Amino acid sequence: MASLNVSAEELSCPVCCEIFKAPVILSCSHSFCKECLHQFWTTKKTQECPVCRRDSKHDPPVNLALKNLCESFLKERNDCLSSESEEICSLHSEKLKLFCQEDKQPVCLVCINSQKHDNHTFRPIGEAVSSYKSWGKLLLKEELNISLKSLQENLKHREETKEEFEKTVEHIKSQAEHTERQIKQQFETLHQFLRDEEEATITALREEEEKKKKMMKEKLEEINTHISALSHSIRDTEEMMNASDVCFLKKFPVSMERVQISSQPDPQTPSGALIHVPRYLGNLPFRVWKKMQDIVQNTPVILDPNTAHPDLVVSDDLTSVKYSGNKQPLPDNPERFDIYDCVLASEGFNSGTHCWDVEVKESSCWSLGVTTASNRRKGGDFYNNDVWSVRYGQFEQDLERVRVYLDYDRGTVSFSDPLTNTHLHTFTNTFTHTLFPFFYCDSFQSCSSSLRILPFSYY
């Protein structure tokens, strides 16, 4: 600042105590920041000098010389502060010797008298630095401890998640292998049925072939006999014709009788002598398919094992569920129940009518019906307004089977006893979400417990 031979106080506005910004000069020769002067006049509601209180013009001119001086001062100060920015006040070019407790920043001796720091508390820089360093170390250590604990918890959670993912991968592999075995087993059953049908059909064809061939062999033997008789008759007739007149006349009546006997009508091919081909090839795939229905069953609802509570065991054909009492090591996937011993069907309904029968006689504690696809499966909030069901002990009679009839479009879920054709209960609602059949199976007093969805053949 020595090159300009001027101090920051001499270039400070009397109102804001900061370096002039757009300075204007009044007729009394006092200068102020243009904005500061206008704010002063607006507050006082009079056009007087803030220093000497003389009346001044409404629009004072810019103090161009002071403006240039301030700009040069600020430029030189900024150049100087590039190397001393941590020790010199940017407003007054004085050393920063104090620390403002309210603004949490270093200030110079001029700053403490400015309007900006009215009623603020100041402490020496050295004392503030010592205090802040001690406090900062404690704060930093505490923050580091908190961050470290958070990172450790996050790491533990990630490791647990990784372990769950690895278990899920193993479960997927196990699922795929088990499902493949079931597929092969079921297809082998179908293949064996087809092989048996093929063998039975070919056996019947061969039996008919043998029967027809035997019949034709008998006809061949018969015609061979006729051919032999005719050959003898021809030979005898030729001999008779070559004999003397007296011999000819003697043998003529007998020869004519043989000729007449041998001249009977030719034997005809019997009706039905050929293989009845349509009996074996006509609609063969359809006829086999019709027979196949005797060994296959169609269940209207099948279970989704990925939704089953770990205490439940779903059968390989996905039509029955049993309460095991032992929690299986299954992945805790989002679809799986974790509190209630429930399992959902694999398919939901959002239109039409649907019906299924459930055998409940082997369960001591059960509940079944329908629920929305969005109903919570985690936690204890499953049984709510999104469940329409009946349960054990709700009716006077002992039930062996329960029929569920869902009419989605009419908004009804009905329950009945199909063995006695007795109506049990009907819910009425307006359905707007996909509904899934659900099944709850538990055990009472350590008794075995299972539910089974019956195939169409039981209806």
PDB file of N, CA and C in Angstrom, residues 25-106:
ATOM      1  N   ILE A  25     -19.945  12.363  -4.859  1.00  0.00           N
ATOM      2  CA  ILE A  25     -19.510  13.476  -4.010  1.00  0.00           C
ATOM      3  C   ILE A  25     -20.625  14.494  -3.880  1.00  0.00           C
ATOM      4  N   LEU A  26     -20.838  14.951  -2.629  1.00  0.00           N
ATOM      5  CA  LEU A  26     -21.868  15.952  -2.375  1.00  0.00           C
ATOM      6  C   LEU A  26     -21.277  17.357  -2.481  1.00  0.00           C
ATOM      7  N   SER A  27     -22.132  18.331  -2.453  1.00  0.00           N
ATOM      8  CA  SER A  27     -21.689  19.735  -2.564  1.00  0.00           C
ATOM      9  C   SER A  27     -20.839  20.159  -1.376  1.00  0.00           C
ATOM     10  N   CYS A  28     -20.957  19.409  -0.272  1.00  0.00           N
ATOM     11  CA  CYS A  28     -20.165  19.698   0.915  1.00  0.00           C
ATOM     12  C   CYS A  28     -18.801  19.041   0.864  1.00  0.00           C
ATOM     13  N   SER A  29     -18.490  18.353  -0.269  1.00  0.00           N
ATOM     14  CA  SER A  29     -17.214  17.690  -0.518  1.00  0.00           C
ATOM     15  C   SER A  29     -17.072  16.336   0.177  1.00  0.00           C
ATOM     16  N   HIS A  30     -18.092  15.863   0.908  1.00  0.00           N
ATOM     17  CA  HIS A  30     -18.031  14.521   1.483  1.00  0.00           C
ATOM     18  C   HIS A  30     -18.457  13.491   0.428  1.00  0.00           C
ATOM     19  N   SER A  31     -17.784  12.333   0.449  1.00  0.00           N
ATOM     20  CA  SER A  31     -18.065  11.265  -0.513  1.00  0.00           C
ATOM     21  C   SER A  31     -18.632  10.038   0.196  1.00  0.00           C
ATOM     22  N   PHE A  32     -19.494   9.324  -0.542  1.00  0.00           N
ATOM     23  CA  PHE A  32     -20.139   8.108  -0.010  1.00  0.00           C
ATOM     24  C   PHE A  32     -20.354   7.122  -1.164  1.00  0.00           C
ATOM     25  N   CYS A  33     -20.529   5.860  -0.806  1.00  0.00           N
ATOM     26  CA  CYS A  33     -20.981   4.894  -1.825  1.00  0.00           C
ATOM     27  C   CYS A  33     -22.364   5.322  -2.296  1.00  0.00           C
ATOM     28  N   LYS A  34     -22.600   5.239  -3.563  1.00  0.00           N
ATOM     29  CA  LYS A  34     -23.871   5.683  -4.111  1.00  0.00           C
ATOM     30  C   LYS A  34     -25.039   4.956  -3.448  1.00  0.00           C
ATOM     31  N   GLU A  35     -24.908   3.639  -3.285  1.00  0.00           N
ATOM     32  CA  GLU A  35     -25.995   2.843  -2.690  1.00  0.00           C
ATOM     33  C   GLU A  35     -26.183   3.183  -1.220  1.00  0.00           C
ATOM     34  N   CYS A  36     -25.057   3.399  -0.505  1.00  0.00           N
ATOM     35  CA  CYS A  36     -25.159   3.750   0.920  1.00  0.00           C
ATOM     36  C   CYS A  36     -25.887   5.085   1.101  1.00  0.00           C
ATOM     37  N   LEU A  37     -25.561   6.063   0.246  1.00  0.00           N
ATOM     38  CA  LEU A  37     -26.187   7.388   0.343  1.00  0.00           C
ATOM     39  C   LEU A  37     -27.683   7.305   0.102  1.00  0.00           C
ATOM     40  N   HIS A  38     -28.087   6.536  -0.930  1.00  0.00           N
ATOM     41  CA  HIS A  38     -29.522   6.408  -1.237  1.00  0.00           C
ATOM     42  C   HIS A  38     -30.261   5.712  -0.113  1.00  0.00           C
ATOM     43  N   GLN A  39     -29.642   4.698   0.474  1.00  0.00           N
ATOM     44  CA  GLN A  39     -30.289   4.017   1.602  1.00  0.00           C
ATOM     45  C   GLN A  39     -30.436   4.952   2.795  1.00  0.00           C
ATOM     46  N   PHE A  40     -29.406   5.790   3.031  1.00  0.00           N
ATOM     47  CA  PHE A  40     -29.471   6.754   4.139  1.00  0.00           C
ATOM     48  C   PHE A  40     -30.587   7.748   3.921  1.00  0.00           C
ATOM     49  N   TRP A  41     -30.673   8.296   2.699  1.00  0.00           N
ATOM     50  CA  TRP A  41     -31.729   9.253   2.391  1.00  0.00           C
ATOM     51  C   TRP A  41     -33.122   8.618   2.497  1.00  0.00           C
ATOM     52  N   THR A  42     -33.225   7.354   2.062  1.00  0.00           N
ATOM     53  CA  THR A  42     -34.532   6.676   2.143  1.00  0.00           C
ATOM     54  C   THR A  42     -34.942   6.474   3.585  1.00  0.00           C
ATOM     55  N   THR A  43     -33.972   6.164   4.422  1.00  0.00           N
ATOM     56  CA  THR A  43     -34.285   5.948   5.842  1.00  0.00           C
ATOM     57  C   THR A  43     -34.632   7.255   6.545  1.00  0.00           C
ATOM     58  N   LYS A  44     -33.846   8.292   6.290  1.00  0.00           N
ATOM     59  CA  LYS A  44     -34.043   9.584   6.955  1.00  0.00           C
ATOM     60  C   LYS A  44     -35.154  10.410   6.329  1.00  0.00           C
ATOM     61  N   LYS A  45     -35.511  10.047   5.111  1.00  0.00           N
ATOM     62  CA  LYS A  45     -36.526  10.786   4.368  1.00  0.00           C
ATOM     63  C   LYS A  45     -36.144  12.261   4.195  1.00  0.00           C
ATOM     64  N   THR A  46     -34.862  12.501   4.067  1.00  0.00           N
ATOM     65  CA  THR A  46     -34.340  13.838   3.805  1.00  0.00           C
ATOM     66  C   THR A  46     -33.025  13.719   3.069  1.00  0.00           C
ATOM     67  N   GLN A  47     -32.708  14.739   2.222  1.00  0.00           N
ATOM     68  CA  GLN A  47     -31.489  14.687   1.420  1.00  0.00           C
ATOM     69  C   GLN A  47     -30.423  15.550   2.075  1.00  0.00           C
ATOM     70  N   GLU A  48     -29.828  14.985   3.099  1.00  0.00           N
ATOM     71  CA  GLU A  48     -28.767  15.690   3.793  1.00  0.00           C
ATOM     72  C   GLU A  48     -27.523  14.838   3.851  1.00  0.00           C
ATOM     73  N   CYS A  49     -26.397  15.442   4.076  1.00  0.00           N
ATOM     74  CA  CYS A  49     -25.130  14.722   4.166  1.00  0.00           C
ATOM     75  C   CYS A  49     -25.116  13.927   5.455  1.00  0.00           C
ATOM     76  N   PRO A  50     -24.767  12.619   5.388  1.00  0.00           N
ATOM     77  CA  PRO A  50     -24.726  11.787   6.587  1.00  0.00           C
ATOM     78  C   PRO A  50     -23.673  12.249   7.594  1.00  0.00           C
ATOM     79  N   VAL A  51     -22.712  13.101   7.140  1.00  0.00           N
ATOM     80  CA  VAL A  51     -21.645  13.529   8.037  1.00  0.00           C
ATOM     81  C   VAL A  51     -21.918  14.918   8.619  1.00  0.00           C
ATOM     82  N   CYS A  52     -22.132  15.905   7.721  1.00  0.00           N
ATOM     83  CA  CYS A  52     -22.293  17.299   8.190  1.00  0.00           C
ATOM     84  C   CYS A  52     -23.737  17.757   8.220  1.00  0.00           C
ATOM     85  N   ARG A  53     -24.660  16.945   7.749  1.00  0.00           N
ATOM     86  CA  ARG A  53     -26.094  17.216   7.776  1.00  0.00           C
ATOM     87  C   ARG A  53     -26.508  18.390   6.872  1.00  0.00           C
ATOM     88  N   ARG A  54     -25.676  18.803   5.939  1.00  0.00           N
ATOM     89  CA  ARG A  54     -26.072  19.843   4.992  1.00  0.00           C
ATOM     90  C   ARG A  54     -26.983  19.230   3.921  1.00  0.00           C
ATOM     91  N   ASP A  55     -27.860  20.120   3.394  1.00  0.00           N
ATOM     92  CA  ASP A  55     -28.709  19.674   2.303  1.00  0.00           C
ATOM     93  C   ASP A  55     -27.868  19.467   1.052  1.00  0.00           C
ATOM     94  N   SER A  56     -28.233  18.416   0.302  1.00  0.00           N
ATOM     95  CA  SER A  56     -27.457  18.104  -0.894  1.00  0.00           C
ATOM     96  C   SER A  56     -28.386  17.910  -2.080  1.00  0.00           C
ATOM     97  N   LYS A  57     -27.786  17.813  -3.293  1.00  0.00           N
ATOM     98  CA  LYS A  57     -28.567  17.626  -4.498  1.00  0.00           C
ATOM     99  C   LYS A  57     -29.135  16.206  -4.532  1.00  0.00           C
ATOM    100  N   HIS A  58     -30.195  16.108  -5.299  1.00  0.00           N
ATOM    101  CA  HIS A  58     -30.881  14.807  -5.388  1.00  0.00           C
ATOM    102  C   HIS A  58     -30.017  13.773  -6.081  1.00  0.00           C
ATOM    103  N   ASP A  59     -29.264  14.201  -7.125  1.00  0.00           N
ATOM    104  CA  ASP A  59     -28.474  13.249  -7.906  1.00  0.00           C
ATOM    105  C   ASP A  59     -27.024  13.709  -7.933  1.00  0.00           C
ATOM    106  N   PRO A  60     -26.260  13.412  -6.864  1.00  0.00           N
ATOM    107  CA  PRO A  60     -24.860  13.876  -6.818  1.00  0.00           C
ATOM    108  C   PRO A  60     -24.010  13.196  -7.881  1.00  0.00           C
ATOM    109  N   PRO A  61     -22.974  13.876  -8.390  1.00  0.00           N
ATOM    110  CA  PRO A  61     -22.128  13.298  -9.440  1.00  0.00           C
ATOM    111  C   PRO A  61     -21.168  12.255  -8.879  1.00  0.00           C
ATOM    112  N   VAL A  62     -20.670  11.418  -9.791  1.00  0.00           N
ATOM    113  CA  VAL A  62     -19.688  10.397  -9.425  1.00  0.00           C
ATOM    114  C   VAL A  62     -18.365  11.078  -9.133  1.00  0.00           C
ATOM    115  N   ASN A  63     -17.714  10.621  -8.061  1.00  0.00           N
ATOM    116  CA  ASN A  63     -16.372  11.120  -7.712  1.00  0.00           C
ATOM    117  C   ASN A  63     -15.383  10.240  -8.461  1.00  0.00           C
ATOM    118  N   LEU A  64     -15.105  10.661  -9.716  1.00  0.00           N
ATOM    119  CA  LEU A  64     -14.320   9.827 -10.592  1.00  0.00           C
ATOM    120  C   LEU A  64     -12.900   9.604 -10.079  1.00  0.00           C
ATOM    121  N   ALA A  65     -12.284  10.645  -9.521  1.00  0.00           N
ATOM    122  CA  ALA A  65     -10.916  10.515  -9.017  1.00  0.00           C
ATOM    123  C   ALA A  65     -10.865   9.517  -7.863  1.00  0.00           C
ATOM    124  N   LEU A  66     -11.835   9.632  -6.959  1.00  0.00           N
ATOM    125  CA  LEU A  66     -11.876   8.699  -5.828  1.00  0.00           C
ATOM    126  C   LEU A  66     -12.161   7.282  -6.300  1.00  0.00           C
ATOM    127  N   LYS A  67     -13.029   7.166  -7.309  1.00  0.00           N
ATOM    128  CA  LYS A  67     -13.353   5.853  -7.863  1.00  0.00           C
ATOM    129  C   LYS A  67     -12.092   5.192  -8.426  1.00  0.00           C
ATOM    130  N   ASN A  68     -11.308   5.940  -9.204  1.00  0.00           N
ATOM    131  CA  ASN A  68     -10.082   5.375  -9.778  1.00  0.00           C
ATOM    132  C   ASN A  68      -9.070   5.025  -8.701  1.00  0.00           C
ATOM    133  N   LEU A  69      -8.990   5.894  -7.674  1.00  0.00           N
ATOM    134  CA  LEU A  69      -8.067   5.640  -6.581  1.00  0.00           C
ATOM    135  C   LEU A  69      -8.440   4.354  -5.841  1.00  0.00           C
ATOM    136  N   CYS A  70      -9.707   4.171  -5.611  1.00  0.00           N
ATOM    137  CA  CYS A  70     -10.168   2.947  -4.914  1.00  0.00           C
ATOM    138  C   CYS A  70      -9.876   1.706  -5.732  1.00  0.00           C
ATOM    139  N   GLU A  71     -10.122   1.783  -7.026  1.00  0.00           N
ATOM    140  CA  GLU A  71      -9.856   0.632  -7.879  1.00  0.00           C
ATOM    141  C   GLU A  71      -8.369   0.288  -7.881  1.00  0.00           C
ATOM    142  N   SER A  72      -7.498   1.326  -7.941  1.00  0.00           N
ATOM    143  CA  SER A  72      -6.054   1.075  -7.905  1.00  0.00           C
ATOM    144  C   SER A  72      -5.645   0.495  -6.568  1.00  0.00           C
ATOM    145  N   PHE A  73      -6.247   1.028  -5.480  1.00  0.00           N
ATOM    146  CA  PHE A  73      -5.936   0.534  -4.141  1.00  0.00           C
ATOM    147  C   PHE A  73      -6.311  -0.944  -4.005  1.00  0.00           C
ATOM    148  N   LEU A  74      -7.514  -1.292  -4.494  1.00  0.00           N
ATOM    149  CA  LEU A  74      -7.974  -2.674  -4.390  1.00  0.00           C
ATOM    150  C   LEU A  74      -7.113  -3.614  -5.227  1.00  0.00           C
ATOM    151  N   LYS A  75      -6.713  -3.153  -6.407  1.00  0.00           N
ATOM    152  CA  LYS A  75      -5.872  -3.993  -7.262  1.00  0.00           C
ATOM    153  C   LYS A  75      -4.531  -4.264  -6.603  1.00  0.00           C
ATOM    154  N   GLU A  76      -3.918  -3.188  -6.061  1.00  0.00           N
ATOM    155  CA  GLU A  76      -2.610  -3.361  -5.435  1.00  0.00           C
ATOM    156  C   GLU A  76      -2.722  -4.204  -4.179  1.00  0.00           C
ATOM    157  N   ARG A  77      -3.796  -4.006  -3.453  1.00  0.00           N
ATOM    158  CA  ARG A  77      -3.994  -4.799  -2.235  1.00  0.00           C
ATOM    159  C   ARG A  77      -4.200  -6.276  -2.556  1.00  0.00           C
ATOM    160  N   ASN A  78      -4.971  -6.541  -3.617  1.00  0.00           N
ATOM    161  CA  ASN A  78      -5.192  -7.937  -4.007  1.00  0.00           C
ATOM    162  C   ASN A  78      -3.902  -8.612  -4.453  1.00  0.00           C
ATOM    163  N   ASP A  79      -3.056  -7.836  -5.154  1.00  0.00           N
ATOM    164  CA  ASP A  79      -1.767  -8.385  -5.555  1.00  0.00           C
ATOM    165  C   ASP A  79      -0.920  -8.714  -4.343  1.00  0.00           C
ATOM    166  N   CYS A  80      -1.017  -7.844  -3.357  1.00  0.00           N
ATOM    167  CA  CYS A  80      -0.245  -8.062  -2.131  1.00  0.00           C
ATOM    168  C   CYS A  80      -0.799  -9.228  -1.332  1.00  0.00           C
ATOM    169  N   LEU A  81      -2.142  -9.324  -1.339  1.00  0.00           N
ATOM    170  CA  LEU A  81      -2.788 -10.376  -0.536  1.00  0.00           C
ATOM    171  C   LEU A  81      -2.634 -11.766  -1.147  1.00  0.00           C
ATOM    172  N   SER A  82      -2.206 -11.810  -2.413  1.00  0.00           N
ATOM    173  CA  SER A  82      -2.010 -13.122  -3.024  1.00  0.00           C
ATOM    174  C   SER A  82      -0.991 -13.953  -2.259  1.00  0.00           C
ATOM    175  N   SER A  83      -0.056 -13.272  -1.574  1.00  0.00           N
ATOM    176  CA  SER A  83       0.945 -13.985  -0.772  1.00  0.00           C
ATOM    177  C   SER A  83       0.699 -13.833   0.720  1.00  0.00           C
ATOM    178  N   GLU A  84      -0.177 -12.911   1.122  1.00  0.00           N
ATOM    179  CA  GLU A  84      -0.435 -12.685   2.547  1.00  0.00           C
ATOM    180  C   GLU A  84      -1.914 -12.780   2.872  1.00  0.00           C
ATOM    181  N   SER A  85      -2.647 -13.565   2.067  1.00  0.00           N
ATOM    182  CA  SER A  85      -4.103 -13.590   2.204  1.00  0.00           C
ATOM    183  C   SER A  85      -4.554 -14.091   3.566  1.00  0.00           C
ATOM    184  N   GLU A  86      -3.740 -14.878   4.217  1.00  0.00           N
ATOM    185  CA  GLU A  86      -4.157 -15.432   5.498  1.00  0.00           C
ATOM    186  C   GLU A  86      -3.921 -14.453   6.653  1.00  0.00           C
ATOM    187  N   GLU A  87      -3.173 -13.345   6.429  1.00  0.00           N
ATOM    188  CA  GLU A  87      -2.818 -12.451   7.525  1.00  0.00           C
ATOM    189  C   GLU A  87      -3.377 -11.040   7.369  1.00  0.00           C
ATOM    190  N   ILE A  88      -3.785 -10.619   6.178  1.00  0.00           N
ATOM    191  CA  ILE A  88      -4.240  -9.261   5.919  1.00  0.00           C
ATOM    192  C   ILE A  88      -5.730  -9.244   5.660  1.00  0.00           C
ATOM    193  N   CYS A  89      -6.413  -8.258   6.243  1.00  0.00           N
ATOM    194  CA  CYS A  89      -7.849  -8.082   6.047  1.00  0.00           C
ATOM    195  C   CYS A  89      -8.103  -7.646   4.609  1.00  0.00           C
ATOM    196  N   SER A  90      -9.014  -8.300   3.934  1.00  0.00           N
ATOM    197  CA  SER A  90      -9.296  -7.992   2.539  1.00  0.00           C
ATOM    198  C   SER A  90     -10.024  -6.673   2.369  1.00  0.00           C
ATOM    199  N   LEU A  91     -10.636  -6.150   3.474  1.00  0.00           N
ATOM    200  CA  LEU A  91     -11.382  -4.900   3.381  1.00  0.00           C
ATOM    201  C   LEU A  91     -10.540  -3.693   3.780  1.00  0.00           C
ATOM    202  N   HIS A  92      -9.684  -3.883   4.800  1.00  0.00           N
ATOM    203  CA  HIS A  92      -8.969  -2.728   5.341  1.00  0.00           C
ATOM    204  C   HIS A  92      -7.459  -2.849   5.254  1.00  0.00           C
ATOM    205  N   SER A  93      -6.980  -3.912   4.679  1.00  0.00           N
ATOM    206  CA  SER A  93      -5.542  -4.131   4.483  1.00  0.00           C
ATOM    207  C   SER A  93      -4.760  -4.078   5.790  1.00  0.00           C
ATOM    208  N   GLU A  94      -5.408  -4.423   6.867  1.00  0.00           N
ATOM    209  CA  GLU A  94      -4.755  -4.481   8.167  1.00  0.00           C
ATOM    210  C   GLU A  94      -4.566  -5.941   8.565  1.00  0.00           C
ATOM    211  N   LYS A  95      -3.620  -6.178   9.469  1.00  0.00           N
ATOM    212  CA  LYS A  95      -3.385  -7.532   9.921  1.00  0.00           C
ATOM    213  C   LYS A  95      -4.592  -8.073  10.687  1.00  0.00           C
ATOM    214  N   LEU A  96      -4.860  -9.373  10.478  1.00  0.00           N
ATOM    215  CA  LEU A  96      -5.964 -10.042  11.168  1.00  0.00           C
ATOM    216  C   LEU A  96      -5.473 -10.490  12.527  1.00  0.00           C
ATOM    217  N   LYS A  97      -5.866  -9.744  13.579  1.00  0.00           N
ATOM    218  CA  LYS A  97      -5.373 -10.020  14.916  1.00  0.00           C
ATOM    219  C   LYS A  97      -6.432 -10.598  15.843  1.00  0.00           C
ATOM    220  N   LEU A  98      -7.714 -10.474  15.453  1.00  0.00           N
ATOM    221  CA  LEU A  98      -8.809 -10.926  16.321  1.00  0.00           C
ATOM    222  C   LEU A  98      -9.679 -11.956  15.581  1.00  0.00           C
ATOM    223  N   PHE A  99     -10.486 -12.648  16.381  1.00  0.00           N
ATOM    224  CA  PHE A  99     -11.385 -13.671  15.815  1.00  0.00           C
ATOM    225  C   PHE A  99     -12.804 -13.384  16.295  1.00  0.00           C
ATOM    226  N   CYS A 100     -13.724 -13.207  15.338  1.00  0.00           N
ATOM    227  CA  CYS A 100     -15.124 -12.911  15.672  1.00  0.00           C
ATOM    228  C   CYS A 100     -15.831 -14.211  16.048  1.00  0.00           C
ATOM    229  N   GLN A 101     -16.349 -14.256  17.289  1.00  0.00           N
ATOM    230  CA  GLN A 101     -17.000 -15.464  17.784  1.00  0.00           C
ATOM    231  C   GLN A 101     -18.318 -15.733  17.050  1.00  0.00           C
ATOM    232  N   GLU A 102     -19.014 -14.668  16.661  1.00  0.00           N
ATOM    233  CA  GLU A 102     -20.317 -14.847  16.019  1.00  0.00           C
ATOM    234  C   GLU A 102     -20.168 -15.267  14.551  1.00  0.00           C
ATOM    235  N   ASP A 103     -19.260 -14.571  13.817  1.00  0.00           N
ATOM    236  CA  ASP A 103     -19.096 -14.860  12.389  1.00  0.00           C
ATOM    237  C   ASP A 103     -18.107 -15.981  12.121  1.00  0.00           C
ATOM    238  N   LYS A 104     -17.394 -16.411  13.176  1.00  0.00           N
ATOM    239  CA  LYS A 104     -16.421 -17.487  13.045  1.00  0.00           C
ATOM    240  C   LYS A 104     -15.390 -17.194  11.969  1.00  0.00           C
ATOM    241  N   GLN A 105     -14.794 -15.951  11.997  1.00  0.00           N
ATOM    242  CA  GLN A 105     -13.772 -15.606  11.021  1.00  0.00           C
ATOM    243  C   GLN A 105     -12.826 -14.564  11.610  1.00  0.00           C
ATOM    244  N   PRO A 106     -11.577 -14.531  11.107  1.00  0.00           N
ATOM    245  CA  PRO A 106     -10.615 -13.534  11.596  1.00  0.00           C
ATOM    246  C   PRO A 106     -11.004 -12.136  11.122  1.00  0.00           C
TER     247      PRO A 106
END
